[in-house]
């Protein structure tokens, strides 16, 4: 499976350039607006942190005093750090499977390996490669796992990224698997937003912060170097450079037909790319395909292209293939069709096994798994009905793929399939609640433009009439929201959704546009000037819940881009919602592109420095639309000081202006944790308990 690490999809600003932030300031041509809270953009500023501490203390004083808070916190931590979790495959490394494991004893985590045969037999003899808890103690750091890429086919050398505190920026260190130790005098780089991959045992590709002038406006590297062992990084030759206005680079490699193929991705915007294969001498060969398409995998000697917009006779969502050696060695390029999804389908994941190409799909937001042979003949791999299917790892010396299946009422089960055959269950989690106590139904609302918007409703079995409801959304960056197990629901709600339903309430997940639930066009319909459709979808679901008698009181929840969506709902439709949970949010769309990775998202939202684009951004930017005379519901905002993707200034300034205007705000900022907002199970459980008490106090007392 090709892995791109440079840009993490979100999960994911009115004034003159403010105090120093963690990223370079982008020049602005639009008129500046007054903003008295620019000082809150100073991430580690003394005044800003004092304000954060005061807000945290106020929120804790109100919410942790609830008699149920501690029980929820303790139960949440037990669930999130449960040692009986599935040891899910992280990578397949030849005849081994790797896993990254955390529990109450190993809060930072263990990276470990076992043989595939032992793993399939259910008796893995794990060998620990790296103990992050021990490393953190020895080096007096708060090491948080990032990513690892190992060199096939031996998998004896790996490049590891980890960060101090959980930020996107991290350090790079080379690791020797046989010795389970870092390589002395190996490839090592200090903290930055790196991307890197192998070329051969003595050569890597790296994009990073190489000094002044080497970063894009988004804070990512604008140069790729080919770094050979024994060279200094400064002496490594430059093989590709992009404009400062581009987003940045991704580097990766794929392996097929016993060959490794290094690949460079130039991200011109968040959704426009150029791909270059790298020859051994460092020269590049461009893949001549649309800039909206992606090279998603390599299989059977072919590069697999996924279309995100129509290309000639091929519709958006189609998979095509081209011959790798023909292009790289002879400059010959042609495509052949691999798979075309229907209008109701979406290809979510693609992974190459030894002899099968595996596609994890959705059909009306229900999971399917296909296995394609080298002639593109597809067979359906049986999976549980009404489940979400996630490919975990594929490849190795045998044709094997691991996948998990789950739904709201059924915890994950790990399966293995070989040669696309009937899958075998490897491990499953015990239920944390009786599935017979809940009922799950899919409904459809009609948005303002007539589009049918699916949403799932989870209620106590046998419940009648309207219930207090938490409605969760995301709505951007092709980030589909899927009906996964309630106790571990995605988007960092953690066990709060389960607690909420157990208490007799309703949890709703809405598949508003902006995700990939129905393929790339479900996302492209709402880019830039069409963004209001995302908000209209949310309001359509909320109105449908009330009109159908399902919801009494209603809160909207979202994080990252979803935090922006519910922040806009706070200002646009306070009549519809009784509460808002706004997590690690964007809020100031005038300045969002000046802060951290924000400049990389202009392809999604638009550029506020272009008057025509600010005209539509300014219509929903929450920070600019706050009013003292509005009747807003109580709101809970959470973020992280260490979030170096969505700047914590968004949350801070939103809270400051609301407080100034006299609105009720619960604010929580975790110091560690990066964009996920928590560095460990304890931090995530604490936040889940805060959200639960907030929802209980806000929605059940408002009935």
XYZ file of C-alpha atoms in Angstrom:
703
model
C 0.000 0.000 0.000
C 1.450 3.357 -1.029
C 1.504 5.669 1.966
C 1.600 9.457 1.722
C 2.480 11.191 4.975
C 3.001 14.853 4.037
C -0.605 16.026 4.168
C -2.988 14.582 6.714
C -6.598 15.044 5.616
C -8.632 16.992 8.116
C -9.087 14.496 10.034
C -8.146 19.331 8.754
C -9.215 33.613 10.138
C -10.247 39.752 10.129
C -7.133 41.765 10.588
C -3.547 42.692 9.803
C -0.778 40.117 10.205
C -0.593 39.420 13.902
C 2.022 38.192 16.330
C 4.492 35.487 15.431
C 2.823 32.155 14.798
C 4.169 28.691 14.083
C 4.129 29.248 10.319
C 5.241 31.853 7.827
C 2.747 34.631 7.214
C 1.222 34.814 3.771
C 1.049 38.239 2.218
C -2.487 39.606 2.077
C -3.944 42.008 -0.458
C -7.484 42.286 0.912
C -8.358 45.128 3.315
C -7.415 44.401 6.926
C -10.019 44.258 9.675
C -9.635 44.990 13.357
C -9.125 41.961 15.579
C -8.506 42.611 19.288
C -7.684 38.945 19.927
C -4.653 38.446 17.695
C -2.565 37.910 20.832
C -4.351 34.578 21.281
C -2.590 33.357 18.116
C 0.697 33.372 20.059
C 0.596 29.644 20.709
C 3.000 29.607 23.657
C 2.555 33.257 24.576
C 2.421 33.868 28.322
C -0.720 35.975 28.165
C -2.452 33.502 25.859
C -1.601 30.497 28.037
C -2.781 32.295 31.159
C -6.124 32.867 29.462
C -6.275 29.201 28.408
C -5.602 28.068 31.967
C -8.361 30.324 33.262
C -10.860 28.971 30.744
C -9.819 25.371 31.486
C -10.240 25.949 35.210
C -13.690 27.479 34.747
C -14.860 24.573 32.580
C -13.431 22.005 34.990
C -15.076 23.706 37.962
C -18.507 23.408 36.344
C -18.368 20.084 34.507
C -16.134 17.910 36.694
C -18.256 18.760 39.727
C -21.104 16.702 38.277
C -21.656 13.533 40.287
C -21.351 11.372 37.161
C -18.190 12.936 35.723
C -15.611 10.751 37.431
C -17.463 7.541 36.611
C -17.558 8.496 32.925
C -13.888 9.491 32.973
C -12.757 6.260 34.604
C -14.899 4.080 32.369
C -13.758 5.972 29.286
C -10.095 5.503 30.152
C -10.669 1.789 30.783
C -12.306 1.438 27.360
C -9.699 3.458 25.475
C -6.734 1.702 27.110
C -8.301 -1.765 27.218
C -5.468 -4.311 26.798
C -7.929 -6.760 25.218
C -8.038 -4.670 22.056
C -7.251 -6.322 18.724
C -3.574 -6.233 17.809
C -4.379 -4.880 14.347
C -1.719 -5.320 11.646
C 0.168 -2.106 11.010
C 2.221 -3.374 8.056
C 3.024 -6.700 6.432
C 6.795 -6.997 6.243
C 7.641 -10.087 4.196
C 6.725 -13.016 6.442
C 6.109 -10.753 9.446
C 3.288 -8.548 10.583
C 3.945 -5.406 12.606
C 1.685 -3.788 15.175
C 1.682 -0.607 17.232
C 0.272 -1.235 20.704
C -0.772 0.992 23.587
C -2.351 0.133 26.938
C -2.359 1.394 30.514
C 1.214 0.180 31.025
C 2.506 1.303 27.627
C 0.820 4.662 27.213
C 3.283 5.874 24.578
C 3.237 2.534 22.809
C 5.198 -0.465 21.581
C 6.126 -1.098 17.962
C 6.481 -4.859 17.585
C 6.525 -7.743 15.084
C 5.445 -11.391 14.903
C 5.449 -14.000 12.141
C 2.360 -14.112 9.957
C 1.944 -17.852 10.591
C 1.844 -17.322 14.360
C -0.423 -14.336 13.950
C -2.916 -16.277 11.824
C -2.872 -19.107 14.362
C -3.808 -16.662 17.105
C -0.535 -17.199 18.984
C 1.728 -14.288 18.001
C 5.072 -14.259 19.797
C 5.582 -10.504 19.711
C 9.104 -9.130 19.540
C 9.295 -5.513 20.665
C 11.262 -3.326 18.297
C 10.741 0.062 19.954
C 9.369 0.928 23.395
C 8.311 4.572 23.238
C 7.677 4.747 26.991
C 11.231 3.665 27.752
C 12.585 5.998 25.074
C 10.555 8.930 26.443
C 11.903 8.338 29.927
C 15.491 7.906 28.743
C 15.416 11.044 26.594
C 13.102 13.111 28.810
C 10.611 13.566 25.973
C 6.921 12.911 25.412
C 7.396 10.767 22.316
C 4.238 10.162 20.267
C 4.299 7.660 17.405
C 4.027 9.109 13.916
C 4.757 6.723 11.057
C 7.277 4.230 9.737
C 8.372 3.154 6.265
C 10.514 0.037 5.853
C 12.574 -1.022 2.865
C 11.252 -4.049 0.971
C 11.934 -6.869 0.420
C 14.222 -7.432 3.440
C 12.452 -4.946 5.770
C 15.609 -4.726 7.847
C 15.890 -0.941 7.759
C 13.099 1.507 8.545
C 12.617 5.265 8.724
C 10.622 6.318 11.788
C 8.844 9.606 12.391
C 7.811 10.532 15.961
C 7.016 13.798 17.667
C 7.492 15.295 21.080
C 3.908 15.862 22.237
C 1.939 14.691 19.201
C 2.377 17.527 16.692
C 2.511 17.000 12.908
C 6.143 18.091 12.963
C 8.466 15.333 14.113
C 11.954 13.879 14.005
C 13.278 11.322 11.542
C 15.455 8.435 12.712
C 16.722 5.342 10.915
C 16.029 2.027 12.647
C 17.688 -1.401 12.410
C 15.004 -4.107 12.759
C 17.412 -6.992 13.349
C 19.064 -5.193 16.286
C 15.868 -3.431 17.412
C 17.870 -0.226 17.730
C 18.362 3.111 16.047
C 21.204 3.194 13.536
C 24.241 5.073 14.753
C 25.272 7.643 12.148
C 22.171 6.696 10.146
C 19.617 8.954 8.534
C 18.601 11.412 11.268
C 16.858 14.800 10.978
C 15.567 17.118 13.705
C 12.011 18.313 14.173
C 10.179 19.520 11.071
C 7.269 18.531 8.852
C 9.168 15.849 6.956
C 8.182 13.419 4.282
C 10.606 10.680 3.328
C 10.918 7.298 1.682
C 13.487 4.752 0.541
C 15.206 4.592 -2.844
C 17.588 1.800 -1.873
C 19.429 0.627 1.242
C 21.776 3.613 1.137
C 19.564 6.304 -0.373
C 16.385 8.089 0.665
C 14.181 10.823 -0.734
C 13.350 13.562 1.737
C 11.286 16.741 1.734
C 11.776 18.884 4.805
C 12.762 22.258 6.222
C 16.244 22.706 4.756
C 16.606 26.279 5.944
C 15.413 29.741 4.897
C 13.381 29.751 1.707
C 12.764 25.988 1.626
C 9.192 25.962 2.974
C 5.927 26.660 1.204
C 3.364 29.091 2.559
C 1.630 26.063 4.082
C 4.733 25.215 6.121
C 5.735 22.084 4.179
C 8.974 21.427 2.324
C 9.226 22.848 -1.190
C 12.293 20.816 -2.118
C 13.018 17.101 -2.469
C 16.579 15.867 -2.079
C 18.134 12.485 -2.808
C 20.220 11.809 0.294
C 22.893 9.124 0.204
C 24.404 7.488 3.234
C 27.549 9.266 4.360
C 26.522 12.611 2.875
C 25.493 15.573 4.941
C 21.915 16.584 4.246
C 23.190 19.967 3.083
C 25.273 18.220 0.401
C 22.429 16.002 -0.826
C 21.492 16.948 -4.395
C 18.203 18.713 -5.082
C 16.055 16.769 -7.547
C 12.798 18.757 -7.482
C 11.674 22.191 -6.276
C 8.216 23.768 -6.348
C 6.819 27.260 -5.945
C 6.317 28.746 -2.513
C 2.596 29.035 -3.345
C 2.271 25.234 -3.741
C 1.210 23.136 -0.764
C 4.231 20.838 -0.605
C 5.608 17.414 -1.490
C 4.704 13.843 -0.735
C 7.246 11.063 -1.284
C 6.577 7.334 -1.182
C 7.408 4.096 -2.894
C 5.409 1.166 -4.201
C 6.576 -2.387 -4.840
C 5.403 -4.715 -7.598
C 6.942 -7.525 -9.653
C 9.949 -7.605 -7.256
C 10.862 -3.953 -7.936
C 10.582 -0.795 -5.847
C 9.268 2.346 -7.529
C 9.990 5.642 -5.705
C 7.381 8.316 -6.363
C 7.206 12.069 -5.764
C 3.908 13.895 -5.467
C 3.803 17.627 -6.062
C 0.767 18.994 -4.226
C -0.064 22.211 -6.045
C -3.262 22.563 -4.009
C -4.909 20.181 -1.599
C -6.701 18.581 -4.563
C -4.360 19.125 -7.528
C -1.271 16.991 -7.992
C 1.580 16.046 -10.271
C 3.284 12.657 -9.925
C 6.882 11.855 -10.847
C 8.581 8.467 -10.885
C 12.208 8.653 -9.771
C 14.885 6.848 -11.773
C 17.994 5.515 -9.971
C 20.038 8.470 -11.248
C 17.590 10.950 -9.733
C 15.952 11.989 -13.004
C 12.172 12.238 -13.021
C 9.383 10.932 -15.270
C 6.035 12.681 -15.000
C 2.810 10.650 -15.064
C 0.725 12.362 -17.802
C -2.720 12.292 -16.202
C -5.224 14.886 -14.931
C -4.058 16.971 -11.993
C -7.124 15.919 -10.002
C -6.265 12.207 -10.252
C -4.102 10.222 -7.820
C -1.674 7.325 -8.159
C -3.121 5.178 -5.393
C -1.281 1.855 -5.620
C 1.118 -0.272 -7.668
C 0.145 -3.813 -8.657
C 1.017 -6.367 -11.334
C 3.614 -4.041 -12.836
C 1.039 -1.286 -13.181
C 0.395 2.054 -11.531
C -3.212 2.359 -10.377
C -4.837 5.739 -11.063
C -7.954 6.838 -9.189
C -9.988 9.533 -10.932
C -11.512 12.284 -8.829
C -13.074 13.987 -11.841
C -14.197 12.646 -15.240
C -11.438 12.001 -17.807
C -12.662 11.445 -21.317
C -14.971 8.431 -21.299
C -13.993 7.515 -17.735
C -16.273 8.868 -14.969
C -15.118 10.226 -11.613
C -14.292 7.420 -9.186
C -12.949 5.089 -11.894
C -9.726 3.119 -11.472
C -7.300 2.935 -14.407
C -3.881 1.312 -14.870
C -0.683 2.158 -16.758
C 2.486 0.123 -17.343
C 5.209 1.350 -14.970
C 8.280 0.172 -16.880
C 6.904 1.331 -20.232
C 6.548 4.862 -18.879
C 9.735 5.010 -16.809
C 12.084 3.264 -19.236
C 10.603 4.154 -22.640
C 8.314 7.130 -22.070
C 5.269 5.180 -23.277
C 1.945 5.874 -21.580
C -1.503 4.419 -22.036
C -4.318 3.520 -19.668
C -6.677 0.583 -19.336
C -9.840 0.400 -17.215
C -9.621 -1.478 -13.930
C -12.915 -0.793 -12.134
C -15.801 1.686 -12.384
C -18.062 2.111 -9.331
C -21.789 2.750 -9.657
C -23.416 6.022 -8.547
C -24.250 4.399 -5.191
C -20.670 3.215 -4.616
C -17.418 4.708 -3.425
C -13.934 3.149 -3.477
C -12.490 4.102 -0.072
C -9.249 2.116 0.083
C -6.983 0.284 -2.351
C -4.292 -2.177 -1.274
C -2.129 -4.574 -3.259
C -1.585 -8.137 -2.116
C 0.835 -10.437 -3.863
C -1.702 -11.608 -6.447
C -4.841 -9.583 -5.742
C -5.748 -5.912 -5.690
C -8.191 -5.299 -2.842
C -10.830 -2.563 -2.884
C -12.687 -1.546 0.289
C -15.906 0.121 -0.823
C -19.160 1.666 0.291
C -22.566 1.072 -1.216
C -25.131 3.421 0.297
C -22.695 3.806 3.214
C -22.480 0.020 3.775
C -19.186 -1.830 3.351
C -18.115 -4.158 0.533
C -14.766 -5.768 -0.296
C -13.627 -6.747 -3.789
C -10.556 -8.712 -4.889
C -9.261 -8.127 -8.441
C -6.756 -10.370 -10.208
C -4.092 -9.141 -12.635
C -6.629 -9.252 -15.496
C -8.979 -7.043 -13.442
C -11.545 -9.775 -12.909
C -13.371 -8.890 -9.706
C -14.751 -11.226 -7.070
C -16.631 -10.143 -3.977
C -15.084 -11.132 -0.661
C -17.865 -12.000 1.816
C -18.119 -9.499 4.677
C -20.707 -9.095 7.466
C -23.902 -7.314 6.413
C -24.405 -3.622 7.204
C -20.785 -3.167 8.250
C -17.938 -0.768 7.712
C -14.968 -2.546 6.119
C -11.432 -1.213 6.601
C -8.369 -2.649 4.887
C -5.625 -2.843 7.506
C -2.711 -4.362 5.566
C -2.054 -6.405 2.448
C 0.930 -7.982 0.718
C 3.771 -10.117 2.038
C 5.245 -13.337 0.712
C 1.716 -14.820 0.499
C -1.300 -13.185 -1.071
C -3.002 -12.017 2.095
C -5.130 -9.101 3.179
C -6.293 -8.210 6.675
C -9.476 -6.218 7.171
C -11.807 -5.272 10.000
C -15.599 -5.170 9.923
C -17.829 -3.399 12.439
C -21.011 -1.371 12.827
C -22.646 0.777 15.488
C -23.798 -2.234 17.528
C -21.032 -4.736 16.705
C -17.406 -4.234 17.746
C -14.590 -4.754 15.247
C -13.683 -8.229 14.068
C -10.382 -8.782 12.270
C -10.445 -11.064 9.226
C -7.781 -12.455 6.913
C -8.401 -13.431 3.318
C -5.908 -15.179 1.039
C -6.222 -15.119 -2.743
C -9.564 -13.378 -2.233
C -11.012 -16.535 -0.674
C -13.568 -16.866 2.128
C -12.193 -14.773 4.979
C -11.321 -16.256 8.351
C -11.981 -14.402 11.589
C -8.700 -13.832 13.447
C -9.807 -11.860 16.481
C -12.772 -9.869 17.719
C -13.550 -7.571 20.592
C -16.083 -8.298 23.271
C -19.187 -6.162 23.227
C -19.043 -3.239 25.617
C -22.830 -3.091 25.614
C -25.643 -5.467 24.709
C -26.390 -4.925 20.988
C -29.991 -5.894 21.660
C -30.392 -2.722 23.737
C -29.992 -0.360 20.755
C -31.601 0.021 17.362
C -29.954 1.544 14.302
C -31.849 2.892 11.321
C -30.760 4.760 8.224
C -32.882 7.727 7.176
C -32.668 10.272 4.359
C -33.264 14.012 4.512
C -33.712 16.312 1.524
C -31.311 19.243 1.358
C -32.173 22.692 0.039
C -31.085 21.800 -3.520
C -33.001 18.494 -3.526
C -30.071 16.186 -2.736
C -30.895 13.174 -0.535
C -28.645 13.152 2.542
C -28.343 9.852 4.443
C -28.061 9.761 8.200
C -27.963 7.039 10.848
C -29.978 7.195 14.064
C -28.949 5.141 17.115
C -31.551 4.961 19.894
C -32.316 2.724 22.844
C -34.293 -0.317 21.700
C -37.997 0.283 22.004
C -37.695 4.028 22.608
C -40.624 6.053 21.348
C -41.096 9.720 20.728
C -38.495 12.461 20.491
C -35.224 12.136 22.423
C -32.342 14.501 23.262
C -30.009 14.102 20.289
C -26.352 14.659 19.468
C -25.881 15.006 15.699
C -22.306 14.490 14.492
C -20.949 15.715 11.138
C -17.728 16.388 9.254
C -18.445 17.607 5.722
C -15.120 18.091 3.941
C -11.797 16.819 2.581
C -13.376 13.545 1.351
C -13.561 12.482 4.984
C -16.481 10.071 5.032
C -18.233 9.549 8.370
C -19.022 5.879 8.847
C -21.219 3.890 11.262
C -18.442 2.313 13.320
C -18.752 0.828 16.792
C -20.499 3.219 19.133
C -18.054 2.821 22.022
C -15.111 3.900 19.877
C -16.815 6.160 17.403
C -14.503 8.081 15.045
C -13.692 11.769 15.095
C -12.430 11.443 18.646
C -15.830 11.360 20.300
C -14.480 8.250 21.979
C -16.973 6.448 24.214
C -19.143 9.549 24.695
C -21.592 8.374 21.996
C -22.119 5.075 23.818
C -22.558 6.812 27.170
C -25.101 9.121 25.574
C -27.293 6.330 24.150
C -27.001 4.251 27.332
C -28.411 7.241 29.220
C -31.567 7.016 27.100
C -30.719 9.517 24.384
C -30.112 9.454 20.625
C -26.873 9.675 18.644
C -27.013 10.604 14.956
C -24.300 10.437 12.298
C -25.047 12.451 9.156
C -23.344 11.788 5.823
C -23.483 15.381 4.626
C -21.656 16.269 1.439
C -17.937 16.969 1.552
C -16.988 13.393 2.418
C -16.480 10.457 0.065
C -19.529 8.379 0.957
C -20.725 8.493 -2.678
C -17.410 8.941 -4.412
C -15.384 12.047 -5.271
C -18.360 14.017 -6.596
C -19.988 13.892 -3.130
C -17.040 16.079 -2.190
C -16.522 18.173 -5.318
C -20.139 19.416 -5.251
C -19.362 21.559 -2.198
C -15.936 23.034 -2.889
C -15.256 26.735 -2.473
C -18.237 28.840 -3.604
C -20.577 25.888 -3.067
C -19.642 25.454 0.603
C -22.996 26.631 1.913
C -24.460 23.339 0.663
C -22.567 21.557 3.460
C -24.342 23.711 6.020
C -27.677 23.308 4.257
C -27.234 19.515 4.426
C -26.703 19.714 8.182
C -29.783 21.881 8.640
C -31.852 19.523 6.489
C -30.935 16.597 8.732
C -31.624 18.603 11.885
C -35.013 19.721 10.585
C -35.864 16.180 9.484
C -35.028 14.836 12.946
C -37.439 17.284 14.531
C -40.180 17.000 11.896
C -40.153 13.196 12.122
C -40.488 13.255 15.890
C -37.067 11.731 16.564
C -35.398 14.676 18.308
C -36.514 16.830 21.199
C -33.417 18.892 21.999
C -30.590 18.856 19.473
C -26.832 19.514 19.575
C -24.504 19.544 16.565
C -21.038 18.050 17.020
C -17.982 18.194 14.770
C -14.217 18.453 14.916
C -11.601 20.024 12.637
C -13.477 20.854 9.422
C -16.545 19.549 11.245
C -15.819 22.102 13.957
C -16.044 24.809 11.303
C -19.360 23.362 10.072
C -20.972 23.384 13.515
C -19.425 26.776 14.269
C -21.226 28.145 11.229
C -24.413 26.451 12.454
C -23.985 28.270 15.769
C -24.177 31.631 14.014
C -26.506 30.749 11.103
C -29.142 28.608 12.823
C -29.166 29.105 16.596
C -32.925 28.497 16.395
C -32.347 24.898 15.282
C -29.731 23.815 17.817
C -29.779 23.686 21.598
C -26.045 22.997 21.891
C -22.809 22.873 19.869
C -19.671 20.743 20.402
C -16.927 22.453 18.394
C -13.660 20.479 18.351
C -10.174 21.578 17.144
C -12.021 23.957 14.821
C -11.382 26.495 12.157
C -13.396 29.620 12.882
C -11.640 32.659 11.396
C -11.784 32.131 7.645
C -10.232 35.555 7.036
C -6.948 34.436 8.577
C -7.064 30.649 8.263
C -4.603 30.628 5.353
C -2.082 32.637 7.426
C -1.953 30.076 10.230
C 0.012 26.801 10.198
C -1.140 24.433 7.432
C -4.075 26.670 6.508
C -2.643 27.830 3.194
C -2.806 24.237 1.968
C -6.617 24.273 2.212
C -7.425 27.093 -0.202
C -8.293 24.413 -2.773
C -11.032 23.263 -0.408
C -12.336 26.589 0.924
C -11.024 29.371 -1.307
C -8.490 32.163 -0.787
C -9.657 35.050 1.435
C -7.083 37.347 -0.169
C -9.028 37.137 -3.438
C -12.034 39.449 -3.038
C -14.335 37.220 -5.078
C -13.485 34.253 -2.871
C -13.706 36.154 0.403
C -17.206 37.139 -0.739
C -18.412 33.574 -0.161
C -16.005 32.662 2.639
C -17.160 35.693 4.571
C -20.777 34.586 4.413
C -20.213 31.665 6.795
C -16.953 32.398 8.673
C -18.129 31.913 12.292
C -15.744 34.349 13.964
C -16.884 37.278 11.839
C -20.592 36.555 12.376
C -20.748 36.460 16.171
C -23.273 38.954 17.530
C -23.857 40.157 21.047
C -27.636 40.394 20.536
C -28.061 36.820 19.226
C -29.739 34.115 21.300
C -27.036 31.445 21.021
C -27.152 28.095 22.813
C -24.372 27.120 25.262
C -21.314 25.892 23.344
C -18.385 23.612 24.182
C -15.097 24.272 22.371
C -12.027 22.066 22.657
C -8.590 22.216 21.064
C -4.913 21.462 21.760
C -1.953 23.768 22.288
C 0.176 21.265 20.345
C -2.142 21.232 17.337
C 0.170 22.301 14.529
C -2.395 21.606 11.814
C -5.438 23.693 12.794
C -4.092 26.604 14.819
C -5.496 26.755 18.383
C -5.982 30.487 17.825
C -9.212 29.639 15.963
C -10.767 28.120 19.083
C -9.273 30.699 21.442
C -10.480 33.725 19.495
C -13.941 32.246 19.066
C -14.182 31.694 22.821
C -12.834 35.166 23.622
C -15.289 36.989 21.393
C -18.239 34.912 22.629
C -17.256 35.539 26.234
C -16.903 39.260 25.540
C -20.423 39.266 24.071
C -21.854 37.487 27.100
C -22.546 34.055 25.596
C -22.125 30.830 27.560
C -18.890 29.023 26.602
C -17.274 25.881 27.961
C -13.644 25.805 26.792
C -11.025 23.080 27.126
C -7.523 23.151 25.653
C -5.274 20.156 26.146
C -1.595 21.092 26.189
C -0.470 17.903 24.403
C -2.038 15.771 21.723
C -1.608 17.513 18.373
C -4.621 17.670 16.093
C -6.344 14.708 17.754
C -6.505 16.843 20.885
C -5.144 14.243 23.323
C -1.804 12.486 23.631
C -3.075 9.367 25.390
C -6.150 7.460 26.573
C -6.331 9.418 29.822
C -6.538 12.747 28.010
C -9.111 11.483 25.549
C -11.236 9.963 28.336
C -11.164 13.231 30.284
C -12.441 15.120 27.244
C -15.131 12.495 26.536
C -16.399 12.863 30.096
C -16.465 16.661 29.746
C -18.499 16.356 26.545
C -20.903 13.904 28.153
C -21.628 16.165 31.119
C -21.943 19.179 28.830
C -24.477 17.327 26.642
C -26.402 16.065 29.660
C -26.605 19.507 31.275
C -27.367 21.321 28.028
C -29.825 18.979 26.324
C -31.613 17.037 29.035
C -32.241 20.081 31.211
C -33.379 22.087 28.175
C -36.280 19.723 27.393
